[in-house]
């Protein structure tokens, strides 16, 4: 009997290969897309974490300002604390150097460190003096040490031109540093302060603490200013992971949508296969194959389709991930891992997870046809009277229940920032819509039937479809699912593009923006005060407004916010400036703060309100340093 069953299934697949191939390809694409997205993101996050831990080291605690730089006069007080074993002052900023072959500016990061303390915190940033050079070059004002990426960019040159403010300064390469990642130039922190034009300023202070020290209570005990932020190792990686999470989740959901569509294709394929093989199933039943064994046979065929698609999907997804990492980087062009080109890092767990999901999707698609094969009556089927699928007339209530449940789930809150209920609602809405198909098909056929009573062939086709409405729904369910998801995704992407365009037109309405270069600590070089007035005098300029964008780190594990300072005009107040639409009533601004200090009103976006939980009337003392 086992040999007969294998021959029975093989003959059907052999005579209809394209039908089975469609289901295999659908499962393969779903598994491949889901696996590729996860491998790309995991590889990028791992490489980013490795680069950050190598360059920033693994300090027990990092002190930095929420915005801009910190005063290095605090360094002496911090080093003198009995619970601080080592303190490494760091000054870093993005700038540009001139490529030796073309002379074009190339992005590079300059990092100033204390050569006597950096080895204990960030060994990868330790400058290594080249053979034959003076050891005091570690502290020279005109020397830098290049990491491998910078050495590949510069070749064998010994002198380079680096942008410092609005000028170009010649610096001498005195050695190397093993820091991985994008191009980095390391120099003495005092020389970096002089080069950047930021005397007495630091980007951060990395601390090694005495074992047993309470890191959380150290900032309070030291009496640090309120605009300082204490960060632990891993906060930067967590922040990047939070920033890219929505991007990653949406891509994964789109891949699971492909699996969902694949389940319907498997469903259509197996339903058609069961319909074509009714008499063969009936013969097997007469020969002793029970109803449960017929059901298991169809489910086994579905599992084989899913297994073949999953294996091909794992291989294709791995290849897609490797290709995307090489061509697009670890963010697929999203800009979350700038400068990181990670190698592919294989994760067996992801392959097993999404491969299993592919098989489960195929089994779900084959469940209803398997029940049809189980409920088949051998005597009637041998006479050509067997039903293709169960009619399910007593379960018409399922469709409205699914649709109502989908509507209710749209009101559920997000779980840790991810709208899981909304994703489930989309699935229920699609399943409910497909469950309504028999009713819709029946209503259409009931209207068409009276017009074809005088034509025999169309009348027979219509009457059979009216009596077998579920069969018509089976034939169209895969098409409906694919087309519905395609239309929904097209509308979603178009709506998103239009929304972003309208948002950019509202937030950035100018045709041209002029800004200073990013060569200072945390901020671009400010434009001269008279620049705006001189710009207004140029021919063709109708209006020019000054704008300042400042990044402020409110929470260690969340992305920084952007504080925009510019002329504003609320709706109807008659003041010049860009209009500011408000989503709710404006809260009155008090004349003074809780301790009599000056009050500066700010308007927050809905995104900031969601991420940081702020509300109208709340005091944002963390912004005091940025507004000063």
Coordinates of C-alpha atoms in Angstrom, one line a residue:
X1 CA 0.0 0.0 0.0
X2 CA 2.9 2.4 0.8
X3 CA 4.4 1.9 -2.6
X4 CA 1.0 2.4 -4.2
X5 CA 0.5 5.7 -2.3
X6 CA 4.0 7.0 -3.4
X7 CA 3.2 6.1 -7.0
X8 CA -0.2 7.7 -6.7
X9 CA 1.3 11.1 -5.5
X10 CA 4.3 11.0 -7.8
X11 CA 2.2 10.4 -11.0
X12 CA 0.0 13.4 -10.2
X13 CA 3.0 15.7 -9.7
X14 CA 4.7 14.3 -12.7
X15 CA 1.8 15.0 -15.0
X16 CA 1.1 18.5 -13.5
X17 CA 4.6 19.9 -12.6
X18 CA 3.7 23.6 -13.2
X19 CA 0.8 23.5 -10.8
X20 CA 3.0 22.2 -8.0
X21 CA 5.8 24.5 -9.0
X22 CA 3.6 27.6 -8.4
X23 CA 3.0 26.6 -4.8
X24 CA 6.7 25.8 -4.2
X25 CA 7.8 29.1 -5.7
X26 CA 5.3 31.0 -3.5
X27 CA 6.5 29.4 -0.3
X28 CA 10.2 29.8 -1.5
X29 CA 9.8 33.6 -2.0
X30 CA 8.1 34.1 1.4
X31 CA 10.8 32.2 3.2
X32 CA 13.6 33.8 1.2
X33 CA 12.4 37.4 1.8
X34 CA 11.8 36.8 5.6
X35 CA 15.2 35.1 6.1
X36 CA 17.1 37.6 4.0
X37 CA 15.7 40.6 6.0
X38 CA 16.6 39.0 9.3
X39 CA 20.1 37.9 8.2
X40 CA 20.8 41.4 6.8
X41 CA 19.7 43.2 9.9
X42 CA 21.4 40.7 12.3
X43 CA 24.7 41.0 10.3
X44 CA 24.5 44.8 10.3
X45 CA 23.7 45.1 14.0
X46 CA 26.5 42.6 14.9
X47 CA 29.0 44.5 12.8
X48 CA 27.9 47.9 14.1
X49 CA 28.1 46.6 17.7
X50 CA 31.6 45.3 17.0
X51 CA 32.8 48.5 15.4
X52 CA 31.3 50.6 18.2
X53 CA 32.7 48.4 20.9
X54 CA 36.2 48.5 19.3
X55 CA 36.2 52.3 18.7
X56 CA 34.4 53.4 21.9
X57 CA 35.8 50.5 23.9
X58 CA 34.0 48.9 26.8
X59 CA 33.9 51.5 29.5
X60 CA 31.8 50.9 32.6
X61 CA 30.2 54.3 32.1
X62 CA 30.3 57.1 29.5
X63 CA 29.5 60.7 30.4
X64 CA 28.4 63.0 27.7
X65 CA 26.1 66.0 27.2
X66 CA 22.6 65.6 25.9
X67 CA 23.6 68.2 23.3
X68 CA 26.9 69.5 22.1
X69 CA 30.1 69.3 24.2
X70 CA 31.1 69.1 27.8
X71 CA 33.5 71.3 29.7
X72 CA 36.9 69.5 30.4
X73 CA 37.2 71.3 33.7
X74 CA 35.1 68.5 35.2
X75 CA 37.8 66.0 34.2
X76 CA 40.0 66.7 37.2
X77 CA 37.2 66.3 39.6
X78 CA 36.1 63.0 38.0
X79 CA 39.6 61.5 38.0
X80 CA 40.1 62.5 41.6
X81 CA 37.0 60.4 42.7
X82 CA 38.0 57.3 44.7
X83 CA 35.6 55.1 42.7
X84 CA 37.0 56.1 39.3
X85 CA 39.9 53.9 38.2
X86 CA 40.5 55.4 34.8
X87 CA 39.0 58.4 32.9
X88 CA 39.7 58.8 29.2
X89 CA 38.7 62.2 27.7
X90 CA 37.5 62.0 24.1
X91 CA 36.9 64.7 21.5
X92 CA 35.5 63.5 18.2
X93 CA 33.8 65.1 15.3
X94 CA 33.1 64.4 11.6
X95 CA 35.2 66.3 9.0
X96 CA 36.7 65.8 5.6
X97 CA 40.2 65.2 4.1
X98 CA 41.4 65.6 0.6
X99 CA 41.9 62.4 -1.3
X100 CA 45.6 62.3 -2.4
X101 CA 44.8 61.1 -5.9
X102 CA 41.8 63.4 -6.9
X103 CA 41.8 66.1 -4.2
X104 CA 38.1 65.6 -3.6
X105 CA 36.8 65.8 0.0
X106 CA 36.3 62.5 1.7
X107 CA 34.4 62.0 4.9
X108 CA 36.5 61.0 7.9
X109 CA 36.2 61.1 11.7
X110 CA 38.8 62.7 13.9
X111 CA 39.1 61.3 17.5
X112 CA 41.1 62.9 20.1
X113 CA 42.2 60.7 23.1
X114 CA 44.5 60.7 26.0
X115 CA 47.3 58.4 24.9
X116 CA 48.2 57.6 28.6
X117 CA 44.6 56.5 29.5
X118 CA 43.0 55.2 26.3
X119 CA 44.6 51.7 26.4
X120 CA 42.7 50.8 29.6
X121 CA 39.3 51.7 28.0
X122 CA 39.6 51.6 24.2
X123 CA 42.6 49.6 23.1
X124 CA 41.6 49.8 19.5
X125 CA 42.2 53.6 19.6
X126 CA 45.7 53.3 21.1
X127 CA 48.0 55.2 18.7
X128 CA 51.0 53.2 17.5
X129 CA 54.0 55.2 16.5
X130 CA 55.6 54.2 13.2
X131 CA 59.1 52.7 13.3
X132 CA 61.7 55.4 13.2
X133 CA 59.3 58.2 14.4
X134 CA 59.7 60.2 17.6
X135 CA 57.6 58.7 20.5
X136 CA 56.6 62.2 21.5
X137 CA 54.5 62.4 18.2
X138 CA 51.8 60.9 20.4
X139 CA 51.3 64.4 21.8
X140 CA 52.3 66.6 18.9
X141 CA 49.8 69.1 17.6
X142 CA 50.2 68.2 13.9
X143 CA 50.2 64.4 13.9
X144 CA 47.5 61.9 13.4
X145 CA 47.3 58.1 13.5
X146 CA 45.2 56.4 10.8
X147 CA 43.2 53.2 11.1
X148 CA 43.2 50.5 8.3
X149 CA 40.3 52.1 6.4
X150 CA 42.0 55.5 6.3
X151 CA 45.3 53.9 5.3
X152 CA 43.7 52.2 2.4
X153 CA 42.2 55.5 1.4
X154 CA 45.5 57.5 1.7
X155 CA 47.9 54.9 0.5
X156 CA 51.6 55.7 1.3
X157 CA 51.2 59.5 1.8
X158 CA 52.7 60.9 4.9
X159 CA 51.0 64.3 4.9
X160 CA 47.3 65.0 4.5
X161 CA 45.0 68.0 4.3
X162 CA 42.1 68.0 6.8
X163 CA 39.3 70.5 7.0
X164 CA 39.2 72.4 10.3
X165 CA 36.3 74.9 10.4
X166 CA 36.5 76.9 7.2
X167 CA 40.2 76.2 6.6
X168 CA 42.3 73.3 5.5
X169 CA 45.2 72.2 7.8
X170 CA 48.2 70.0 6.9
X171 CA 48.7 67.1 9.3
X172 CA 51.4 64.4 9.4
X173 CA 50.6 60.7 9.7
X174 CA 52.9 59.4 12.4
X175 CA 51.6 55.9 12.8
X176 CA 48.5 53.8 12.9
X177 CA 45.7 52.6 15.1
X178 CA 43.8 49.3 14.9
X179 CA 40.3 50.8 15.1
X180 CA 38.0 48.9 12.6
X181 CA 35.1 50.4 10.6
X182 CA 35.1 53.6 8.4
X183 CA 38.1 56.0 8.1
X184 CA 39.3 57.3 11.5
X185 CA 42.2 59.6 12.4
X186 CA 43.3 59.5 16.1
X187 CA 45.3 62.3 17.7
X188 CA 46.0 63.8 21.1
X189 CA 42.9 65.3 22.7
X190 CA 44.6 68.6 23.4
X191 CA 45.7 68.8 19.8
X192 CA 42.2 67.9 18.7
X193 CA 40.8 70.7 20.7
X194 CA 43.1 73.2 19.1
X195 CA 42.5 71.8 15.6
X196 CA 38.7 71.9 15.9
X197 CA 38.6 75.4 17.5
X198 CA 37.0 74.0 20.6
X199 CA 39.4 74.7 23.5
X200 CA 38.3 73.2 26.8
X201 CA 35.6 71.1 25.1
X202 CA 35.1 67.3 25.1
X203 CA 32.6 65.0 23.4
X204 CA 32.6 62.5 26.2
X205 CA 34.5 61.0 29.1
X206 CA 34.9 57.2 29.3
X207 CA 35.2 55.8 32.8
X208 CA 36.6 52.6 34.2
X209 CA 35.2 52.2 37.7
X210 CA 36.5 50.4 40.8
X211 CA 34.9 47.0 41.1
X212 CA 31.7 47.1 43.2
X213 CA 31.0 50.8 42.3
X214 CA 27.3 51.8 41.8
X215 CA 27.5 53.1 38.3
X216 CA 23.9 54.4 38.4
X217 CA 24.5 56.6 41.5
X218 CA 27.9 57.9 40.4
X219 CA 26.6 61.0 38.4
X220 CA 24.5 62.1 41.4
X221 CA 27.3 61.7 43.8
X222 CA 29.7 63.7 41.6
X223 CA 27.1 66.4 41.3
X224 CA 27.2 66.5 37.5
X225 CA 25.2 69.1 35.6
X226 CA 21.6 68.1 34.7
X227 CA 22.2 68.3 31.0
X228 CA 24.8 65.5 31.2
X229 CA 23.9 61.9 30.3
X230 CA 25.4 58.7 31.7
X231 CA 25.4 55.9 29.3
X232 CA 26.3 52.2 29.7
X233 CA 27.9 50.0 27.1
X234 CA 25.4 48.8 24.5
X235 CA 23.2 51.8 24.6
X236 CA 24.4 52.9 21.2
X237 CA 23.6 49.5 19.7
X238 CA 20.3 49.5 21.4
X239 CA 19.5 52.9 20.0
X240 CA 20.4 51.9 16.5
X241 CA 18.3 48.8 16.9
X242 CA 15.3 50.8 18.0
X243 CA 15.8 53.2 15.1
X244 CA 15.8 50.4 12.5
X245 CA 13.2 48.2 14.3
X246 CA 10.2 49.6 12.4
X247 CA 12.1 49.3 9.1
X248 CA 12.9 45.7 9.9
X249 CA 9.5 44.7 11.2
X250 CA 7.7 46.1 8.2
X251 CA 10.0 44.3 5.8
X252 CA 9.5 41.1 7.8
X253 CA 5.7 41.5 7.7
X254 CA 5.8 42.0 3.9
X255 CA 7.8 38.7 3.7
X256 CA 5.2 36.9 5.9
X257 CA 2.5 38.3 3.5
X258 CA 4.3 36.4 0.8
X259 CA 4.0 33.3 2.9
X260 CA 0.4 34.0 3.5
X261 CA -0.2 34.2 -0.2
X262 CA 1.8 31.0 -0.7
X263 CA -0.6 29.2 1.7
X264 CA -3.5 30.2 -0.6
X265 CA -1.7 29.0 -3.6
X266 CA -1.0 25.7 -1.9
X267 CA -4.7 25.6 -1.0
X268 CA -5.7 26.1 -4.6
X269 CA -3.3 23.6 -5.9
X270 CA -4.3 20.9 -3.5
X271 CA -8.0 21.6 -3.9
X272 CA -7.7 21.2 -7.6
X273 CA -5.6 18.1 -7.1
X274 CA -8.2 16.5 -4.9
X275 CA -10.9 17.4 -7.3
X276 CA -9.0 15.8 -10.2
X277 CA -8.2 12.6 -8.2
X278 CA -11.6 11.9 -6.7
X279 CA -12.0 8.6 -8.4
X280 CA -8.4 7.6 -7.5
X281 CA -9.1 8.4 -3.8
X282 CA -12.3 6.5 -4.0
X283 CA -10.4 3.5 -5.4
X284 CA -7.9 3.7 -2.6
X285 CA -10.7 3.8 -0.2
X286 CA -12.2 0.7 -1.6
X287 CA -8.8 -1.0 -1.4
X288 CA -8.7 -0.3 2.4
X289 CA -7.3 3.3 2.8
X290 CA -9.3 4.9 5.6
X291 CA -10.6 8.5 5.6
X292 CA -8.0 9.6 8.2
X293 CA -5.2 8.1 6.0
X294 CA -6.5 9.9 3.0
X295 CA -6.4 13.2 4.9
X296 CA -2.8 12.4 6.1
X297 CA -1.8 11.6 2.5
X298 CA -3.0 15.1 1.3
X299 CA -1.3 16.8 4.2
X300 CA 1.9 14.9 3.5
X301 CA 1.8 16.2 -0.1
X302 CA 1.3 19.7 1.2
X303 CA 4.2 19.3 3.7
X304 CA 6.4 18.1 0.8
X305 CA 5.5 21.2 -1.2
X306 CA 6.2 23.4 1.8
X307 CA 9.5 21.6 2.6
X308 CA 10.7 21.9 -1.0
X309 CA 9.8 25.6 -1.0
X310 CA 11.4 26.2 2.4
X311 CA 14.7 24.5 1.4
X312 CA 14.9 26.6 -1.8
X313 CA 13.8 29.7 0.2
X314 CA 16.6 29.3 2.7
X315 CA 19.2 29.0 0.0
X316 CA 17.7 31.9 -2.0
X317 CA 17.4 34.0 1.1
X318 CA 21.0 33.4 2.1
X319 CA 22.1 34.4 -1.4
X320 CA 19.9 37.5 -1.4
X321 CA 21.2 38.6 2.0
X322 CA 24.8 38.2 0.9
X323 CA 24.2 40.2 -2.3
X324 CA 22.2 42.9 -0.6
X325 CA 25.0 43.4 2.1
X326 CA 27.5 43.7 -0.7
X327 CA 25.6 46.1 -2.9
X328 CA 23.3 48.0 -0.5
X329 CA 24.9 47.7 2.9
X330 CA 23.3 46.5 6.1
X331 CA 20.4 49.0 6.0
X332 CA 19.2 48.3 2.5
X333 CA 19.8 51.9 1.7
X334 CA 17.9 53.1 4.8
X335 CA 20.8 55.0 6.3
X336 CA 20.8 53.4 9.8
X337 CA 24.3 51.8 9.6
X338 CA 26.2 54.5 7.8
X339 CA 29.7 53.4 7.0
X340 CA 29.2 49.8 8.0
X341 CA 29.7 47.1 5.3
X342 CA 29.1 43.9 7.2
X343 CA 29.9 40.4 6.0
X344 CA 27.1 37.8 6.1
X345 CA 26.7 36.2 9.4
X346 CA 24.7 32.9 9.2
X347 CA 22.0 32.2 11.9
X348 CA 20.8 28.6 12.0
X349 CA 17.9 29.7 14.3
X350 CA 16.5 32.1 11.7
X351 CA 16.8 29.4 8.9
X352 CA 14.9 26.8 11.0
X353 CA 12.3 29.3 12.1
X354 CA 11.3 30.6 8.7
X355 CA 11.8 27.2 7.1
X356 CA 9.3 25.8 9.6
X357 CA 6.9 28.7 8.9
X358 CA 7.1 27.8 5.2
X359 CA 6.0 24.2 6.0
X360 CA 3.3 25.4 8.4
X361 CA 1.9 27.8 5.7
X362 CA 1.8 24.9 3.2
X363 CA 0.0 22.7 5.8
X364 CA -2.4 25.4 6.5
X365 CA -3.1 25.7 2.8
X366 CA -3.6 22.0 2.4
X367 CA -5.9 21.6 5.5
X368 CA -9.2 22.3 3.8
X369 CA -8.5 20.1 0.7
X370 CA -7.3 17.4 3.1
X371 CA -10.7 17.5 4.9
X372 CA -12.4 17.3 1.6
X373 CA -10.4 14.1 0.8
X374 CA -11.3 12.7 4.2
X375 CA -15.0 13.4 3.8
X376 CA -15.1 11.9 0.4
X377 CA -17.6 9.1 -0.2
X378 CA -15.9 6.4 -2.2
X379 CA -19.2 5.0 -3.6
X380 CA -20.4 8.4 -4.9
X381 CA -17.0 9.5 -6.1
X382 CA -16.6 6.3 -8.3
X383 CA -19.9 7.5 -10.0
X384 CA -18.6 11.1 -10.4
X385 CA -20.9 12.5 -7.7
X386 CA -18.4 13.4 -5.0
X387 CA -18.2 16.9 -3.7
X388 CA -15.0 18.8 -4.3
X389 CA -14.9 20.7 -1.0
X390 CA -17.3 20.7 2.0
X391 CA -20.0 23.3 1.5
X392 CA -19.7 24.7 5.0
X393 CA -23.3 26.2 4.9
X394 CA -23.5 26.1 8.7
X395 CA -20.5 28.3 9.1
X396 CA -21.4 31.4 7.3
X397 CA -21.1 33.3 10.6
X398 CA -17.3 33.0 10.5
X399 CA -16.8 35.8 7.9
X400 CA -18.6 38.6 9.8
X401 CA -17.0 37.5 13.0
X402 CA -13.6 37.8 11.4
X403 CA -14.3 41.2 9.9
X404 CA -15.7 42.5 13.2
X405 CA -12.6 41.1 15.1
X406 CA -10.3 42.8 12.6
X407 CA -12.1 46.2 13.1
X408 CA -11.8 45.8 16.9
X409 CA -8.1 44.9 16.7
X410 CA -7.3 48.2 15.0
X411 CA -8.2 50.0 18.2
X412 CA -5.7 47.9 20.3
X413 CA -2.5 49.7 21.5
X414 CA 1.0 48.8 20.3
X415 CA 3.1 46.3 22.1
X416 CA 6.5 47.8 22.9
X417 CA 6.1 50.2 19.9
X418 CA 5.1 47.5 17.4
X419 CA 1.4 47.4 16.2
X420 CA 1.1 43.6 16.5
X421 CA -2.7 43.8 16.7
X422 CA -2.8 45.8 13.5
X423 CA -0.9 43.2 11.7
X424 CA -3.2 40.5 13.0
X425 CA -6.2 42.7 11.9
X426 CA -4.9 42.8 8.4
X427 CA -4.7 39.0 8.3
X428 CA -8.2 38.6 9.7
X429 CA -9.6 41.1 7.3
X430 CA -8.1 39.3 4.4
X431 CA -9.3 35.9 5.6
X432 CA -12.8 37.3 6.4
X433 CA -13.0 38.8 3.0
X434 CA -12.1 35.5 1.4
X435 CA -14.7 33.8 3.6
X436 CA -17.4 36.2 2.2
X437 CA -16.5 35.1 -1.3
X438 CA -19.1 32.3 -1.5
X439 CA -21.9 34.8 -0.6
X440 CA -20.6 37.2 -3.1
X441 CA -20.2 34.6 -5.8
X442 CA -23.7 33.3 -5.1
X443 CA -25.2 36.8 -5.3
X444 CA -23.5 37.4 -8.7
X445 CA -24.5 34.0 -10.1
X446 CA -28.1 34.4 -9.0
X447 CA -28.4 37.6 -11.1
X448 CA -26.6 36.1 -14.1
X449 CA -28.6 32.8 -14.2
X450 CA -32.0 34.1 -15.4
X451 CA -30.3 35.7 -18.5
X452 CA -28.8 32.4 -19.7
X453 CA -31.8 30.0 -19.5
X454 CA -31.9 29.6 -23.3
X455 CA -28.3 28.7 -23.7
X456 CA -27.5 25.2 -22.6
X457 CA -23.7 25.2 -22.0
X458 CA -23.6 28.6 -20.1
X459 CA -26.7 27.5 -18.2
X460 CA -25.1 24.2 -17.1
X461 CA -21.9 26.0 -16.0
X462 CA -23.8 28.7 -14.1
X463 CA -26.1 26.2 -12.4
X464 CA -23.1 24.0 -11.3
X465 CA -21.3 27.0 -9.9
X466 CA -24.5 28.0 -8.0
X467 CA -24.7 24.6 -6.5
X468 CA -21.0 24.5 -5.7
X469 CA -20.4 28.1 -4.5
X470 CA -17.5 27.0 -2.2
X471 CA -15.8 25.5 -5.2
X472 CA -15.9 28.8 -7.0
X473 CA -14.5 30.5 -3.9
X474 CA -11.7 27.9 -3.8
X475 CA -10.8 28.8 -7.4
X476 CA -10.7 32.5 -6.8
X477 CA -9.3 32.7 -3.3
X478 CA -5.6 32.6 -4.3
X479 CA -6.3 35.3 -7.0
X480 CA -8.2 37.4 -4.5
X481 CA -5.5 37.2 -1.8
X482 CA -2.7 38.0 -4.2
X483 CA -4.5 40.9 -5.9
X484 CA -5.8 42.3 -2.6
X485 CA -2.4 42.3 -1.1
X486 CA -0.8 43.8 -4.2
X487 CA -3.4 46.6 -4.3
X488 CA -3.1 47.2 -0.6
X489 CA 0.7 47.5 -0.7
X490 CA 0.6 49.7 -3.8
X491 CA -1.9 52.1 -2.0
X492 CA 0.2 52.0 1.2
X493 CA 3.4 52.8 -0.5
X494 CA 1.8 55.6 -2.6
X495 CA 0.1 57.0 0.5
X496 CA 3.4 56.9 2.4
X497 CA 5.3 58.7 -0.4
X498 CA 2.6 61.4 -0.6
X499 CA 2.5 61.8 3.1
X500 CA 6.3 62.2 3.3
X501 CA 6.2 64.7 0.4
X502 CA 3.5 66.8 2.1
X503 CA 5.4 66.6 5.4
X504 CA 8.6 67.8 3.7
X505 CA 6.8 70.6 2.0
X506 CA 5.5 71.7 5.3
X507 CA 8.6 71.3 7.4
X508 CA 11.2 72.2 4.7
X509 CA 9.4 74.4 2.3
X510 CA 12.4 76.3 0.9
X511 CA 13.9 75.6 -2.5
X512 CA 17.5 76.0 -1.2
X513 CA 19.3 75.4 2.1
X514 CA 22.7 76.7 3.0
X515 CA 24.6 75.3 6.0
X516 CA 28.0 75.2 7.5
X517 CA 30.2 72.1 7.4
X518 CA 30.1 69.6 10.3
X519 CA 33.5 70.2 11.7
X520 CA 32.8 71.2 15.3
X521 CA 31.7 69.1 18.3
X522 CA 28.2 68.0 17.8
X523 CA 27.1 70.9 15.6
X524 CA 27.8 72.4 12.2
X525 CA 29.8 75.6 12.0
X526 CA 27.3 78.5 12.6
X527 CA 26.8 81.0 9.9
X528 CA 27.8 84.6 10.5
X529 CA 25.0 86.7 11.9
X530 CA 25.0 89.1 8.9
X531 CA 24.8 86.2 6.5
X532 CA 20.9 86.2 6.4
X533 CA 20.7 89.9 5.8
X534 CA 23.3 89.8 3.0
X535 CA 21.5 86.8 1.5
X536 CA 18.3 88.8 1.3
X537 CA 20.0 91.5 -0.7
X538 CA 20.9 89.0 -3.5
X539 CA 18.8 89.3 -6.7
X540 CA 16.1 86.6 -7.0
X541 CA 15.8 86.0 -3.2
X542 CA 12.3 86.6 -2.0
X543 CA 12.7 85.4 1.6
X544 CA 15.5 84.0 3.8
X545 CA 15.0 82.6 7.3
X546 CA 17.6 81.5 9.7
X547 CA 17.2 78.0 11.1
X548 CA 19.3 76.0 13.6
X549 CA 19.0 72.2 14.0
X550 CA 20.4 70.7 17.2
X551 CA 20.4 67.1 18.1
X552 CA 19.5 66.3 21.8
X553 CA 19.9 62.9 23.4
X554 CA 17.0 62.7 25.9
X555 CA 17.2 59.0 26.7
X556 CA 20.2 56.7 26.3
X557 CA 18.3 53.9 24.6
X558 CA 16.2 56.0 22.2
X559 CA 17.2 58.0 19.0
X560 CA 18.1 61.6 19.6
X561 CA 15.5 64.3 18.9
X562 CA 16.1 67.3 16.6
X563 CA 15.5 70.7 18.1
X564 CA 14.6 73.2 15.4
X565 CA 14.9 76.9 16.2
X566 CA 13.3 79.1 13.5
X567 CA 10.8 81.9 12.9
X568 CA 7.3 80.5 13.6
X569 CA 3.8 81.7 13.0
X570 CA 0.8 80.0 14.7
X571 CA -2.4 79.8 12.7
X572 CA -4.1 83.2 12.7
X573 CA -1.6 85.2 14.8
X574 CA -0.5 87.4 11.9
X575 CA 3.2 87.1 12.6
X576 CA 5.7 86.5 9.8
X577 CA 7.3 83.1 9.7
X578 CA 6.5 79.5 8.7
X579 CA 3.0 78.4 9.8
X580 CA 2.9 75.7 12.5
X581 CA -0.1 73.4 12.4
X582 CA -1.3 72.2 15.8
X583 CA -3.2 69.0 16.4
X584 CA -4.8 70.2 19.6
X585 CA -5.5 73.3 21.7
X586 CA -2.5 75.4 22.6
X587 CA -1.5 75.3 26.2
X588 CA -0.9 78.7 27.9
X589 CA 2.8 79.4 28.6
X590 CA 3.6 80.6 32.1
X591 CA 5.7 83.7 32.6
X592 CA 8.3 82.0 34.7
X593 CA 9.4 78.5 35.6
X594 CA 9.1 76.7 39.0
X595 CA 12.2 78.5 40.3
X596 CA 11.6 81.8 38.5
X597 CA 13.7 81.0 35.5
X598 CA 12.9 82.1 31.9
X599 CA 10.4 79.9 30.0
X600 CA 11.0 78.9 26.4
X601 CA 7.9 77.3 24.8
X602 CA 8.5 74.3 22.5
X603 CA 6.2 72.4 20.2
X604 CA 6.7 68.6 19.9
X605 CA 5.8 66.3 17.1
X606 CA 3.5 63.4 17.5
X607 CA 6.4 61.0 17.2
X608 CA 8.3 62.5 20.1
X609 CA 5.1 62.4 22.2
X610 CA 4.8 58.7 21.5
X611 CA 8.4 57.8 22.0
X612 CA 9.1 59.9 25.1
X613 CA 5.6 60.2 26.6
X614 CA 5.6 64.0 26.7
X615 CA 2.3 66.0 26.9
X616 CA 1.3 69.6 26.7
X617 CA 2.2 71.6 29.8
X618 CA 5.1 69.3 30.8
X619 CA 8.5 70.9 31.7
X620 CA 11.4 69.6 29.6
X621 CA 14.3 70.5 31.8
X622 CA 16.6 68.2 29.7
X623 CA 16.4 70.8 26.9
X624 CA 17.7 73.6 29.1
X625 CA 21.3 73.1 28.0
X626 CA 20.4 73.1 24.3
X627 CA 18.2 76.2 24.6
X628 CA 20.8 78.1 26.6

